[in-house]
PDB file of C-alpha atoms in Angstrom:
ATOM      1  CA  MET A1381     -85.459   9.728  17.373  1.00  0.00           C
ATOM      2  CA  THR A1382     -85.414   6.406  16.728  1.00  0.00           C
ATOM      3  CA  ALA A1383     -82.158   4.408  18.955  1.00  0.00           C
ATOM      4  CA  THR A1384     -80.620   1.684  17.149  1.00  0.00           C
ATOM      5  CA  ALA A1385     -79.106  -1.537  18.309  1.00  0.00           C
ATOM      6  CA  THR A1386     -75.524  -1.949  18.313  1.00  0.00           C
ATOM      7  CA  LYS A1387     -74.568  -5.016  15.935  1.00  0.00           C
ATOM      8  CA  LYS A1388     -72.043  -7.606  16.984  1.00  0.00           C
ATOM      9  CA  VAL A1389     -70.008  -8.059  14.176  1.00  0.00           C
ATOM     10  CA  ARG A1390     -67.296 -10.587  14.500  1.00  0.00           C
ATOM     11  CA  PRO A1391     -63.629 -10.139  13.727  1.00  0.00           C
ATOM     12  CA  THR A1392     -62.453 -10.478  10.546  1.00  0.00           C
ATOM     13  CA  ALA A1393     -58.206 -10.985  10.714  1.00  0.00           C
ATOM     14  CA  LYS A1394     -57.481 -13.969  11.262  1.00  0.00           C
ATOM     15  CA  ILE A1395     -54.050 -14.766  13.259  1.00  0.00           C
ATOM     16  CA  THR A1396     -52.370 -18.387  13.886  1.00  0.00           C
ATOM     17  CA  TYR A1397     -50.838 -19.021  16.685  1.00  0.00           C
ATOM     18  CA  THR A1398     -48.384 -21.722  17.615  1.00  0.00           C
ATOM     19  CA  GLY A1399     -47.274 -22.308  21.446  1.00  0.00           C
ATOM     20  CA  GLY A1400     -45.958 -24.935  22.939  1.00  0.00           C
ATOM     21  CA  SER A1401     -47.931 -28.177  22.066  1.00  0.00           C
ATOM     22  CA  ASN A1402     -50.762 -25.780  20.980  1.00  0.00           C
ATOM     23  CA  SER A1403     -51.693 -23.966  18.183  1.00  0.00           C
ATOM     24  CA  CYS A1404     -55.123 -21.876  16.686  1.00  0.00           C
ATOM     25  CA  SER A1405     -56.248 -19.423  14.133  1.00  0.00           C
ATOM     26  CA  ALA A1406     -57.483 -16.669  16.582  1.00  0.00           C
ATOM     27  CA  THR A1407     -59.774 -14.084  14.619  1.00  0.00           C
ATOM     28  CA  LEU A1408     -58.203 -10.131  16.101  1.00  0.00           C
ATOM     29  CA  ASN A1409     -60.611  -7.026  15.518  1.00  0.00           C
ATOM     30  CA  SER A1410     -58.763  -3.459  15.594  1.00  0.00           C
ATOM     31  CA  ASP A1411     -62.185  -1.377  15.160  1.00  0.00           C
ATOM     32  CA  PHE A1412     -62.839  -3.441  18.481  1.00  0.00           C
ATOM     33  CA  GLU A1413     -59.659  -2.612  20.215  1.00  0.00           C
ATOM     34  CA  ALA A1414     -59.855   1.362  19.259  1.00  0.00           C
ATOM     35  CA  GLN A1415     -63.391   1.519  20.619  1.00  0.00           C
ATOM     36  CA  ILE A1416     -62.686   0.236  24.318  1.00  0.00           C
ATOM     37  CA  ILE A1417     -59.277   2.889  24.300  1.00  0.00           C
ATOM     38  CA  SER A1418     -62.272   5.157  23.380  1.00  0.00           C
ATOM     39  CA  LEU A1419     -64.728   4.474  25.445  1.00  0.00           C
ATOM     40  CA  ILE A1420     -61.813   4.007  27.962  1.00  0.00           C
ATOM     41  CA  ASN A1421     -60.614   7.329  27.174  1.00  0.00           C
ATOM     42  CA  GLN A1422     -64.581   8.660  27.459  1.00  0.00           C
ATOM     43  CA  GLU A1423     -64.811   7.429  30.698  1.00  0.00           C
ATOM     44  CA  ARG A1424     -61.521   9.218  32.471  1.00  0.00           C
ATOM     45  CA  ALA A1425     -63.455  12.411  30.987  1.00  0.00           C
ATOM     46  CA  ASN A1426     -66.201  12.109  32.668  1.00  0.00           C
ATOM     47  CA  ASN A1427     -63.999  11.945  35.527  1.00  0.00           C
ATOM     48  CA  SER A1428     -62.099  14.641  34.924  1.00  0.00           C
ATOM     49  CA  LEU A1429     -59.508  13.228  33.695  1.00  0.00           C
ATOM     50  CA  SER A1430     -55.984  12.800  30.989  1.00  0.00           C
ATOM     51  CA  LYS A1431     -57.231  10.729  28.429  1.00  0.00           C
ATOM     52  CA  LEU A1432     -54.559   7.656  27.684  1.00  0.00           C
ATOM     53  CA  SER A1433     -51.771   7.969  25.304  1.00  0.00           C
ATOM     54  CA  VAL A1434     -51.912   4.741  22.870  1.00  0.00           C
ATOM     55  CA  SER A1435     -48.663   2.685  22.987  1.00  0.00           C
ATOM     56  CA  GLY A1436     -48.147   0.427  20.490  1.00  0.00           C
ATOM     57  CA  ALA A1437     -46.260  -2.030  22.516  1.00  0.00           C
ATOM     58  CA  LEU A1438     -48.542  -1.687  24.847  1.00  0.00           C
ATOM     59  CA  SER A1439     -51.203  -2.359  22.411  1.00  0.00           C
ATOM     60  CA  SER A1440     -48.619  -5.592  21.412  1.00  0.00           C
ATOM     61  CA  ALA A1441     -48.447  -7.005  24.561  1.00  0.00           C
ATOM     62  CA  ALA A1442     -52.209  -6.726  25.909  1.00  0.00           C
ATOM     63  CA  ARG A1443     -52.793  -8.438  22.006  1.00  0.00           C
ATOM     64  CA  ALA A1444     -50.509 -11.336  22.438  1.00  0.00           C
ATOM     65  CA  HIS A1445     -51.843 -12.154  26.200  1.00  0.00           C
ATOM     66  CA  SER A1446     -54.984 -12.151  24.244  1.00  0.00           C
ATOM     67  CA  ILE A1447     -54.378 -14.453  22.170  1.00  0.00           C
ATOM     68  CA  ASP A1448     -52.366 -16.466  24.320  1.00  0.00           C
ATOM     69  CA  MET A1449     -55.445 -16.660  26.659  1.00  0.00           C
ATOM     70  CA  ALA A1450     -57.973 -17.382  23.213  1.00  0.00           C
ATOM     71  CA  CYS A1451     -55.421 -20.380  22.048  1.00  0.00           C
ATOM     72  CA  ASN A1452     -55.043 -21.704  25.251  1.00  0.00           C
ATOM     73  CA  ASN A1453     -58.659 -21.488  26.564  1.00  0.00           C
ATOM     74  CA  PHE A1454     -58.100 -19.256  29.479  1.00  0.00           C
ATOM     75  CA  ALA A1455     -58.948 -16.326  31.479  1.00  0.00           C
ATOM     76  CA  SER A1456     -55.866 -15.475  33.730  1.00  0.00           C
ATOM     77  CA  HIS A1457     -53.175 -12.371  33.720  1.00  0.00           C
ATOM     78  CA  THR A1458     -50.490 -15.064  34.452  1.00  0.00           C
ATOM     79  CA  GLY A1459     -50.164 -16.282  30.434  1.00  0.00           C
ATOM     80  CA  SER A1460     -49.715 -19.570  29.576  1.00  0.00           C
ATOM     81  CA  ASN A1461     -46.252 -19.827  29.719  1.00  0.00           C
ATOM     82  CA  GLY A1462     -45.956 -18.376  33.425  1.00  0.00           C
ATOM     83  CA  SER A1463     -45.422 -14.109  32.536  1.00  0.00           C
ATOM     84  CA  SER A1464     -46.742 -11.602  34.615  1.00  0.00           C
ATOM     85  CA  PHE A1465     -48.505  -8.871  32.957  1.00  0.00           C
ATOM     86  CA  GLY A1466     -45.290  -6.712  34.113  1.00  0.00           C
ATOM     87  CA  SER A1467     -42.861  -9.235  32.508  1.00  0.00           C
ATOM     88  CA  ARG A1468     -44.478  -8.758  29.272  1.00  0.00           C
ATOM     89  CA  LEU A1469     -44.919  -5.145  29.021  1.00  0.00           C
ATOM     90  CA  ILE A1470     -40.912  -4.874  29.556  1.00  0.00           C
ATOM     91  CA  GLN A1471     -40.530  -7.838  26.578  1.00  0.00           C
ATOM     92  CA  ALA A1472     -42.738  -4.990  24.428  1.00  0.00           C
ATOM     93  CA  GLY A1473     -40.563  -2.530  24.909  1.00  0.00           C
ATOM     94  CA  PHE A1474     -42.562  -0.266  27.844  1.00  0.00           C
ATOM     95  CA  PRO A1475     -40.520  -0.046  30.656  1.00  0.00           C
ATOM     96  CA  TYR A1476     -42.907   1.357  33.077  1.00  0.00           C
ATOM     97  CA  SER A1477     -42.612   3.094  36.422  1.00  0.00           C
ATOM     98  CA  ALA A1478     -46.285   1.792  37.317  1.00  0.00           C
ATOM     99  CA  ALA A1479     -48.787  -0.530  35.117  1.00  0.00           C
ATOM    100  CA  ALA A1480     -52.200  -2.292  35.094  1.00  0.00           C
ATOM    101  CA  GLU A1481     -53.814  -4.656  33.334  1.00  0.00           C
ATOM    102  CA  ASN A1482     -57.597  -5.656  32.892  1.00  0.00           C
ATOM    103  CA  ILE A1483     -58.830  -8.745  31.072  1.00  0.00           C
ATOM    104  CA  ALA A1484     -62.428 -10.294  30.514  1.00  0.00           C
ATOM    105  CA  ALA A1485     -63.263 -13.221  28.934  1.00  0.00           C
ATOM    106  CA  GLY A1486     -66.680 -13.950  27.279  1.00  0.00           C
ATOM    107  CA  TYR A1487     -68.031 -10.429  26.838  1.00  0.00           C
ATOM    108  CA  GLY A1488     -69.069  -9.703  22.973  1.00  0.00           C
ATOM    109  CA  SER A1489     -68.545  -5.910  22.907  1.00  0.00           C
ATOM    110  CA  PRO A1490     -66.617  -3.530  23.665  1.00  0.00           C
ATOM    111  CA  ALA A1491     -69.651  -1.697  25.565  1.00  0.00           C
ATOM    112  CA  ASP A1492     -69.933  -4.521  27.293  1.00  0.00           C
ATOM    113  CA  VAL A1493     -66.109  -4.956  28.573  1.00  0.00           C
ATOM    114  CA  VAL A1494     -65.921  -1.507  29.384  1.00  0.00           C
ATOM    115  CA  SER A1495     -69.617  -1.498  31.129  1.00  0.00           C
ATOM    116  CA  GLY A1496     -68.145  -4.835  33.123  1.00  0.00           C
ATOM    117  CA  TRP A1497     -65.472  -3.233  34.334  1.00  0.00           C
ATOM    118  CA  MET A1498     -66.653   0.192  34.801  1.00  0.00           C
ATOM    119  CA  ASN A1499     -68.982  -1.986  37.435  1.00  0.00           C
ATOM    120  CA  SER A1500     -66.525  -4.186  39.771  1.00  0.00           C
ATOM    121  CA  PRO A1501     -64.200  -1.579  42.151  1.00  0.00           C
ATOM    122  CA  GLY A1502     -60.729  -2.882  41.220  1.00  0.00           C
ATOM    123  CA  HIS A1503     -60.776  -2.974  37.075  1.00  0.00           C
ATOM    124  CA  ARG A1504     -62.553   0.640  37.589  1.00  0.00           C
ATOM    125  CA  ALA A1505     -59.779   1.702  39.485  1.00  0.00           C
ATOM    126  CA  ASN A1506     -57.023   0.632  36.855  1.00  0.00           C
ATOM    127  CA  ILE A1507     -59.511   2.657  34.308  1.00  0.00           C
ATOM    128  CA  LEU A1508     -59.706   6.136  36.472  1.00  0.00           C
ATOM    129  CA  ASP A1509     -55.846   5.597  37.643  1.00  0.00           C
ATOM    130  CA  PRO A1510     -54.321  10.103  37.573  1.00  0.00           C
ATOM    131  CA  ASN A1511     -50.811   8.123  37.712  1.00  0.00           C
ATOM    132  CA  LEU A1512     -50.910   6.143  34.803  1.00  0.00           C
ATOM    133  CA  THR A1513     -50.673   7.657  30.981  1.00  0.00           C
ATOM    134  CA  HIS A1514     -50.525   5.162  28.221  1.00  0.00           C
ATOM    135  CA  ILE A1515     -53.130   2.470  27.650  1.00  0.00           C
ATOM    136  CA  GLY A1516     -52.822  -0.283  25.151  1.00  0.00           C
ATOM    137  CA  VAL A1517     -55.557  -3.099  23.959  1.00  0.00           C
ATOM    138  CA  GLY A1518     -55.859  -6.220  22.546  1.00  0.00           C
ATOM    139  CA  TYR A1519     -58.922  -8.401  21.556  1.00  0.00           C
ATOM    140  CA  ALA A1520     -58.658 -11.825  20.232  1.00  0.00           C
ATOM    141  CA  TYR A1521     -61.665 -14.421  19.379  1.00  0.00           C
ATOM    142  CA  TYR A1522     -61.863 -18.256  19.351  1.00  0.00           C
ATOM    143  CA  SER A1523     -64.657 -20.070  18.790  1.00  0.00           C
ATOM    144  CA  SER A1524     -63.362 -23.313  19.719  1.00  0.00           C
ATOM    145  CA  THR A1525     -63.068 -22.146  23.480  1.00  0.00           C
ATOM    146  CA  THR A1526     -64.931 -21.859  26.325  1.00  0.00           C
ATOM    147  CA  TYR A1527     -65.581 -17.977  25.959  1.00  0.00           C
ATOM    148  CA  GLY A1528     -64.998 -17.343  22.835  1.00  0.00           C
ATOM    149  CA  ASP A1529     -64.046 -13.406  23.176  1.00  0.00           C
ATOM    150  CA  TYR A1530     -60.756 -12.310  24.543  1.00  0.00           C
ATOM    151  CA  TRP A1531     -60.040  -8.769  25.706  1.00  0.00           C
ATOM    152  CA  THR A1532     -56.568  -7.043  27.813  1.00  0.00           C
ATOM    153  CA  ALA A1533     -56.180  -3.786  28.551  1.00  0.00           C
ATOM    154  CA  ASP A1534     -52.849  -2.997  29.829  1.00  0.00           C
ATOM    155  CA  PHE A1535     -52.045   0.323  31.581  1.00  0.00           C
ATOM    156  CA  ALA A1536     -48.920   2.226  31.907  1.00  0.00           C
ATOM    157  CA  ARG A1537     -46.524   5.004  32.739  1.00  0.00           C
ATOM    158  CA  PRO A1538     -43.012   4.647  32.000  1.00  0.00           C
TER     159      PRO A1538
END
């Protein structure tokens, strides 16, 4: 059997973001987002945990935060408008009893991001938290930034 390398495919969907005095045309990739969810659920299965259910509200919050980070050239859990991840989840329509967020910047593939998170104790704990039941993932790419690729995974329990 021959091993094959995974080709890094740049995202195809573009979105124009306008926030404050800044605007950009970030690119999105829903396949990358789906791969992250699949890889995270595989990690959970490997640890005898239930799969996370995909939430449209969490996905919306995660994608918006990745776009914000890409278009404003930063990597932080605090949004460019001062928002926290919890306030973004509520605003997106997901009232929660427990929640967590993983972010990453600069990783070029879903496998690299999940590997990085699994090798970070805090991020790993979020992925493997048995109390969290839902997930949403966002990805945005903008070439005119420090990192290019920006990733967010929001985890929650209603």
